[in-house]
Amino acid sequence: MKKLILLSTAAAVSLATPAIAREKAWYIEADAGAVAFENSEITGAGTGSTLNTETGYDFGGIVGYDFGMFRLEAEASYRRAHVQDYTVLGTQFTGNMPGGSSALSGMVNGMFDFGPDDGLQAFVGGGVGVGRGKVQAFAPIGANINDSDTRFAYQALAGIRYPLNESVDFGLKYRFFNIDNLSLIDAAGTPVETRLRSHSLLATLAYNFGGAPAPV
């Protein structure tokens, strides 16, 4: 009798719990949220300027494959923030000004997962790829900048995710993104250099295409 009760209980639990099969499966993911760029120090021709931006937006898409504890991803993303103030030759300009910072990137990410597939998971990872950074800075003095450059980019990632059902996961992700040594040309034709470095907090929604069927 006890065996019959135990078997009945196990069967009821298995029917009530969706079979989460992320491993050995492809997935797609959409990310969107807020981004904060660090101040961009612009140097060149013996002068310097600093571009400070407001909080902006960051969004992207991912195609990935889940190997188990490790995931491999191809990611495309875009982030942009409007100028808050621009300092040229020691003079700070604020107000309703055009300009800002933006970056378009294509990355390959490696992610490590911690936790059960059918519950709350944490993950950490990073990525490398190519980023096209753009700086738009305008002021009454000095030469304006409206140029972009493509360079090597890297990022660090961390977050959590939780399955809403057997196919869909919702999560929160932090992204540190960096492009160094952007070579730009200002309106006077002078070469200048800067970097774009940002911090993003993103909401994520992933769809898993399923893997091997869960064991009975």
mmCIF file of N, CA and C in Angstrom, residues 10-91:
data_model
loop_
_atom_site.group_PDB
_atom_site.id
_atom_site.type_symbol
_atom_site.label_atom_id
_atom_site.label_comp_id
_atom_site.label_asym_id
_atom_site.label_seq_id
_atom_site.Cartn_x
_atom_site.Cartn_y
_atom_site.Cartn_z
ATOM 1 N N ALA A 10 4.505 10.360 -6.856
ATOM 2 C CA ALA A 10 5.565 10.687 -7.818
ATOM 3 C C ALA A 10 4.985 10.969 -9.189
ATOM 4 N N ALA A 11 3.988 10.190 -9.584
ATOM 5 C CA ALA A 11 3.364 10.408 -10.891
ATOM 6 C C ALA A 11 2.643 11.738 -10.939
ATOM 7 N N ALA A 12 1.963 12.098 -9.843
ATOM 8 C CA ALA A 12 1.243 13.376 -9.797
ATOM 9 C C ALA A 12 2.204 14.542 -9.873
ATOM 10 N N VAL A 13 3.322 14.451 -9.163
ATOM 11 C CA VAL A 13 4.321 15.525 -9.189
ATOM 12 C C VAL A 13 4.909 15.675 -10.573
ATOM 13 N N SER A 14 5.207 14.542 -11.230
ATOM 14 C CA SER A 14 5.802 14.609 -12.571
ATOM 15 C C SER A 14 4.844 15.217 -13.570
ATOM 16 N N LEU A 15 3.541 14.986 -13.410
ATOM 17 C CA LEU A 15 2.565 15.569 -14.322
ATOM 18 C C LEU A 15 2.353 17.043 -14.043
ATOM 19 N N ALA A 16 2.466 17.449 -12.768
ATOM 20 C CA ALA A 16 2.217 18.846 -12.398
ATOM 21 C C ALA A 16 3.397 19.738 -12.697
ATOM 22 N N THR A 17 4.605 19.160 -12.844
ATOM 23 C CA THR A 17 5.817 19.948 -13.053
ATOM 24 C C THR A 17 6.219 19.893 -14.516
ATOM 25 N N PRO A 18 6.355 21.044 -15.201
ATOM 26 C CA PRO A 18 6.753 21.014 -16.609
ATOM 27 C C PRO A 18 8.171 20.495 -16.764
ATOM 28 N N ALA A 19 8.418 19.770 -17.830
ATOM 29 C CA ALA A 19 9.755 19.241 -18.104
ATOM 30 C C ALA A 19 10.596 20.332 -18.754
ATOM 31 N N ILE A 20 11.569 20.843 -18.020
ATOM 32 C CA ILE A 20 12.442 21.893 -18.527
ATOM 33 C C ILE A 20 13.651 21.227 -19.169
ATOM 34 N N ALA A 21 13.809 21.383 -20.468
ATOM 35 C CA ALA A 21 14.915 20.732 -21.188
ATOM 36 C C ALA A 21 15.720 21.800 -21.908
ATOM 37 N N ARG A 22 16.601 22.496 -21.176
ATOM 38 C CA ARG A 22 17.437 23.522 -21.788
ATOM 39 C C ARG A 22 18.690 22.921 -22.409
ATOM 40 N N GLU A 23 19.222 21.876 -21.780
ATOM 41 C CA GLU A 23 20.503 21.337 -22.215
ATOM 42 C C GLU A 23 20.412 20.772 -23.630
ATOM 43 N N LYS A 24 21.534 20.918 -24.357
ATOM 44 C CA LYS A 24 21.624 20.448 -25.748
ATOM 45 C C LYS A 24 20.517 21.060 -26.600
ATOM 46 N N ALA A 25 20.302 22.363 -26.436
ATOM 47 C CA ALA A 25 19.197 23.017 -27.138
ATOM 48 C C ALA A 25 19.596 24.416 -27.579
ATOM 49 N N TRP A 26 19.021 24.848 -28.692
ATOM 50 C CA TRP A 26 19.171 26.217 -29.167
ATOM 51 C C TRP A 26 18.168 27.125 -28.453
ATOM 52 N N TYR A 27 18.505 28.411 -28.374
ATOM 53 C CA TYR A 27 17.577 29.389 -27.807
ATOM 54 C C TYR A 27 17.812 30.749 -28.448
ATOM 55 N N ILE A 28 16.791 31.597 -28.362
ATOM 56 C CA ILE A 28 16.912 32.993 -28.776
ATOM 57 C C ILE A 28 16.544 33.862 -27.584
ATOM 58 N N GLU A 29 17.094 35.075 -27.570
ATOM 59 C CA GLU A 29 16.872 35.955 -26.418
ATOM 60 C C GLU A 29 16.809 37.403 -26.868
ATOM 61 N N ALA A 30 15.924 38.170 -26.250
ATOM 62 C CA ALA A 30 15.837 39.613 -26.463
ATOM 63 C C ALA A 30 16.159 40.314 -25.152
ATOM 64 N N ASP A 31 16.991 41.365 -25.224
ATOM 65 C CA ASP A 31 17.408 42.130 -24.050
ATOM 66 C C ASP A 31 17.067 43.600 -24.249
ATOM 67 N N ALA A 32 16.665 44.280 -23.176
ATOM 68 C CA ALA A 32 16.410 45.718 -23.249
ATOM 69 C C ALA A 32 16.513 46.309 -21.853
ATOM 70 N N GLY A 33 17.032 47.548 -21.780
ATOM 71 C CA GLY A 33 17.150 48.193 -20.482
ATOM 72 C C GLY A 33 17.857 49.526 -20.566
ATOM 73 N N ALA A 34 18.467 49.912 -19.450
ATOM 74 C CA ALA A 34 19.111 51.217 -19.313
ATOM 75 C C ALA A 34 20.622 51.072 -19.370
ATOM 76 N N VAL A 35 21.285 52.128 -19.870
ATOM 77 C CA VAL A 35 22.745 52.141 -19.950
ATOM 78 C C VAL A 35 23.272 53.458 -19.411
ATOM 79 N N ALA A 36 24.419 53.385 -18.731
ATOM 80 C CA ALA A 36 25.132 54.577 -18.269
ATOM 81 C C ALA A 36 26.554 54.510 -18.810
ATOM 82 N N PHE A 37 26.920 55.473 -19.657
ATOM 83 C CA PHE A 37 28.286 55.566 -20.162
ATOM 84 C C PHE A 37 29.160 56.275 -19.133
ATOM 85 N N GLU A 38 30.392 55.805 -18.970
ATOM 86 C CA GLU A 38 31.368 56.567 -18.205
ATOM 87 C C GLU A 38 31.776 57.798 -19.010
ATOM 88 N N ASN A 39 32.275 58.832 -18.322
ATOM 89 C CA ASN A 39 32.726 60.034 -19.022
ATOM 90 C C ASN A 39 33.783 59.677 -20.063
ATOM 91 N N SER A 40 33.655 60.260 -21.247
ATOM 92 C CA SER A 40 34.621 60.020 -22.324
ATOM 93 C C SER A 40 35.628 61.158 -22.363
ATOM 94 N N GLU A 41 36.884 60.848 -22.058
ATOM 95 C CA GLU A 41 37.970 61.825 -22.158
ATOM 96 C C GLU A 41 38.476 61.819 -23.600
ATOM 97 N N ILE A 42 38.352 62.952 -24.270
ATOM 98 C CA ILE A 42 38.741 63.068 -25.681
ATOM 99 C C ILE A 42 40.050 63.832 -25.755
ATOM 100 N N THR A 43 41.089 63.206 -26.294
ATOM 101 C CA THR A 43 42.416 63.812 -26.324
ATOM 102 C C THR A 43 42.918 63.913 -27.755
ATOM 103 N N GLY A 44 43.812 64.896 -27.977
ATOM 104 C CA GLY A 44 44.420 65.061 -29.293
ATOM 105 C C GLY A 44 44.821 66.490 -29.543
ATOM 106 N N ALA A 45 45.915 66.680 -30.288
ATOM 107 C CA ALA A 45 46.402 67.999 -30.711
ATOM 108 C C ALA A 45 46.643 68.929 -29.530
ATOM 109 N N GLY A 46 47.084 68.373 -28.395
ATOM 110 C CA GLY A 46 47.435 69.209 -27.258
ATOM 111 C C GLY A 46 46.256 69.742 -26.477
ATOM 112 N N THR A 47 45.044 69.383 -26.831
ATOM 113 C CA THR A 47 43.866 69.846 -26.100
ATOM 114 C C THR A 47 43.078 68.645 -25.624
ATOM 115 N N GLY A 48 42.173 68.882 -24.697
ATOM 116 C CA GLY A 48 41.354 67.797 -24.186
ATOM 117 C C GLY A 48 39.943 68.265 -23.906
ATOM 118 N N SER A 49 39.010 67.344 -23.981
ATOM 119 C CA SER A 49 37.622 67.647 -23.666
ATOM 120 C C SER A 49 37.001 66.416 -23.033
ATOM 121 N N THR A 50 35.873 66.614 -22.366
ATOM 122 C CA THR A 50 35.192 65.522 -21.670
ATOM 123 C C THR A 50 33.712 65.548 -22.010
ATOM 124 N N LEU A 51 33.193 64.405 -22.436
ATOM 125 C CA LEU A 51 31.776 64.270 -22.758
ATOM 126 C C LEU A 51 31.101 63.436 -21.679
ATOM 127 N N ASN A 52 30.069 64.012 -21.072
ATOM 128 C CA ASN A 52 29.287 63.330 -20.044
ATOM 129 C C ASN A 52 27.866 63.144 -20.568
ATOM 130 N N THR A 53 27.331 61.945 -20.435
ATOM 131 C CA THR A 53 26.011 61.656 -21.003
ATOM 132 C C THR A 53 25.001 61.305 -19.915
ATOM 133 N N GLU A 54 23.727 61.430 -20.285
ATOM 134 C CA GLU A 54 22.634 61.021 -19.414
ATOM 135 C C GLU A 54 22.462 59.498 -19.472
ATOM 136 N N THR A 55 21.568 58.984 -18.637
ATOM 137 C CA THR A 55 21.203 57.572 -18.742
ATOM 138 C C THR A 55 20.494 57.336 -20.070
ATOM 139 N N GLY A 56 20.908 56.292 -20.777
ATOM 140 C CA GLY A 56 20.346 56.008 -22.091
ATOM 141 C C GLY A 56 19.694 54.644 -22.153
ATOM 142 N N TYR A 57 19.620 54.102 -23.355
ATOM 143 C CA TYR A 57 18.972 52.807 -23.557
ATOM 144 C C TYR A 57 19.932 51.822 -24.210
ATOM 145 N N ASP A 58 19.658 50.547 -23.986
ATOM 146 C CA ASP A 58 20.478 49.448 -24.502
ATOM 147 C C ASP A 58 19.531 48.306 -24.875
ATOM 148 N N PHE A 59 19.667 47.781 -26.089
ATOM 149 C CA PHE A 59 18.843 46.637 -26.472
ATOM 150 C C PHE A 59 19.626 45.744 -27.422
ATOM 151 N N GLY A 60 19.206 44.482 -27.513
ATOM 152 C CA GLY A 60 19.915 43.557 -28.390
ATOM 153 C C GLY A 60 19.205 42.233 -28.521
ATOM 154 N N GLY A 61 19.801 41.362 -29.330
ATOM 155 C CA GLY A 61 19.261 40.034 -29.555
ATOM 156 C C GLY A 61 20.363 38.993 -29.563
ATOM 157 N N ILE A 62 20.013 37.771 -29.192
ATOM 158 C CA ILE A 62 20.986 36.692 -29.034
ATOM 159 C C ILE A 62 20.451 35.412 -29.665
ATOM 160 N N VAL A 63 21.348 34.674 -30.313
ATOM 161 C CA VAL A 63 21.106 33.284 -30.688
ATOM 162 C C VAL A 63 22.161 32.457 -29.968
ATOM 163 N N GLY A 64 21.735 31.452 -29.209
ATOM 164 C CA GLY A 64 22.689 30.695 -28.419
ATOM 165 C C GLY A 64 22.412 29.207 -28.412
ATOM 166 N N TYR A 65 23.401 28.467 -27.879
ATOM 167 C CA TYR A 65 23.264 27.014 -27.725
ATOM 168 C C TYR A 65 23.684 26.647 -26.314
ATOM 169 N N ASP A 66 22.857 25.854 -25.647
ATOM 170 C CA ASP A 66 23.091 25.444 -24.264
ATOM 171 C C ASP A 66 23.722 24.057 -24.243
ATOM 172 N N PHE A 67 24.973 23.982 -23.787
ATOM 173 C CA PHE A 67 25.671 22.703 -23.701
ATOM 174 C C PHE A 67 25.443 22.006 -22.361
ATOM 175 N N GLY A 68 24.835 22.702 -21.411
ATOM 176 C CA GLY A 68 24.665 22.181 -20.067
ATOM 177 C C GLY A 68 24.994 23.276 -19.077
ATOM 178 N N MET A 69 26.154 23.180 -18.430
ATOM 179 C CA MET A 69 26.600 24.252 -17.540
ATOM 180 C C MET A 69 27.210 25.415 -18.313
ATOM 181 N N PHE A 70 27.473 25.225 -19.603
ATOM 182 C CA PHE A 70 28.106 26.257 -20.427
ATOM 183 C C PHE A 70 27.219 26.576 -21.620
ATOM 184 N N ARG A 71 27.125 27.879 -21.956
ATOM 185 C CA ARG A 71 26.369 28.321 -23.129
ATOM 186 C C ARG A 71 27.267 29.168 -24.030
ATOM 187 N N LEU A 72 27.055 29.048 -25.337
ATOM 188 C CA LEU A 72 27.770 29.846 -26.331
ATOM 189 C C LEU A 72 26.749 30.691 -27.082
ATOM 190 N N GLU A 73 27.053 31.997 -27.244
ATOM 191 C CA GLU A 73 26.082 32.926 -27.816
ATOM 192 C C GLU A 73 26.697 33.792 -28.905
ATOM 193 N N ALA A 74 25.889 34.132 -29.892
ATOM 194 C CA ALA A 74 26.188 35.193 -30.854
ATOM 195 C C ALA A 74 25.212 36.328 -30.565
ATOM 196 N N GLU A 75 25.749 37.531 -30.351
ATOM 197 C CA GLU A 75 24.929 38.649 -29.876
ATOM 198 C C GLU A 75 25.136 39.887 -30.732
ATOM 199 N N ALA A 76 24.054 40.587 -31.017
ATOM 200 C CA ALA A 76 24.101 41.918 -31.625
ATOM 201 C C ALA A 76 23.370 42.869 -30.690
ATOM 202 N N SER A 77 23.974 44.040 -30.408
ATOM 203 C CA SER A 77 23.335 44.977 -29.485
ATOM 204 C C SER A 77 23.697 46.413 -29.848
ATOM 205 N N TYR A 78 22.870 47.321 -29.333
ATOM 206 C CA TYR A 78 23.057 48.754 -29.595
ATOM 207 C C TYR A 78 22.729 49.515 -28.326
ATOM 208 N N ARG A 79 23.557 50.519 -28.012
ATOM 209 C CA ARG A 79 23.339 51.350 -26.837
ATOM 210 C C ARG A 79 23.589 52.804 -27.210
ATOM 211 N N ARG A 80 22.812 53.704 -26.626
ATOM 212 C CA ARG A 80 22.943 55.126 -26.936
ATOM 213 C C ARG A 80 22.519 55.960 -25.734
ATOM 214 N N ALA A 81 23.196 57.099 -25.547
ATOM 215 C CA ALA A 81 22.838 58.034 -24.486
ATOM 216 C C ALA A 81 23.061 59.456 -24.978
ATOM 217 N N HIS A 82 22.159 60.363 -24.595
ATOM 218 C CA HIS A 82 22.225 61.763 -25.008
ATOM 219 C C HIS A 82 23.203 62.523 -24.117
ATOM 220 N N VAL A 83 23.822 63.569 -24.679
ATOM 221 C CA VAL A 83 24.788 64.370 -23.938
ATOM 222 C C VAL A 83 24.116 65.065 -22.753
ATOM 223 N N GLN A 84 24.838 65.113 -21.639
ATOM 224 C CA GLN A 84 24.400 65.871 -20.463
ATOM 225 C C GLN A 84 25.193 67.161 -20.334
ATOM 226 N N ASP A 85 26.514 67.058 -20.466
ATOM 227 C CA ASP A 85 27.362 68.249 -20.516
ATOM 228 C C ASP A 85 28.638 67.923 -21.269
ATOM 229 N N TYR A 86 29.275 68.956 -21.790
ATOM 230 C CA TYR A 86 30.485 68.809 -22.603
ATOM 231 C C TYR A 86 31.471 69.881 -22.161
ATOM 232 N N THR A 87 32.648 69.462 -21.699
ATOM 233 C CA THR A 87 33.667 70.377 -21.197
ATOM 234 C C THR A 87 34.790 70.499 -22.218
ATOM 235 N N VAL A 88 35.066 71.734 -22.654
ATOM 236 C CA VAL A 88 36.109 72.013 -23.641
ATOM 237 C C VAL A 88 37.010 73.109 -23.095
ATOM 238 N N LEU A 89 38.326 72.850 -23.048
ATOM 239 C CA LEU A 89 39.308 73.831 -22.575
ATOM 240 C C LEU A 89 38.915 74.402 -21.225
ATOM 241 N N GLY A 90 38.417 73.538 -20.336
ATOM 242 C CA GLY A 90 38.061 73.948 -18.984
ATOM 243 C C GLY A 90 36.701 74.597 -18.839
ATOM 244 N N THR A 91 35.981 74.802 -19.917
ATOM 245 C CA THR A 91 34.654 75.420 -19.869
ATOM 246 C C THR A 91 33.586 74.352 -20.090
#
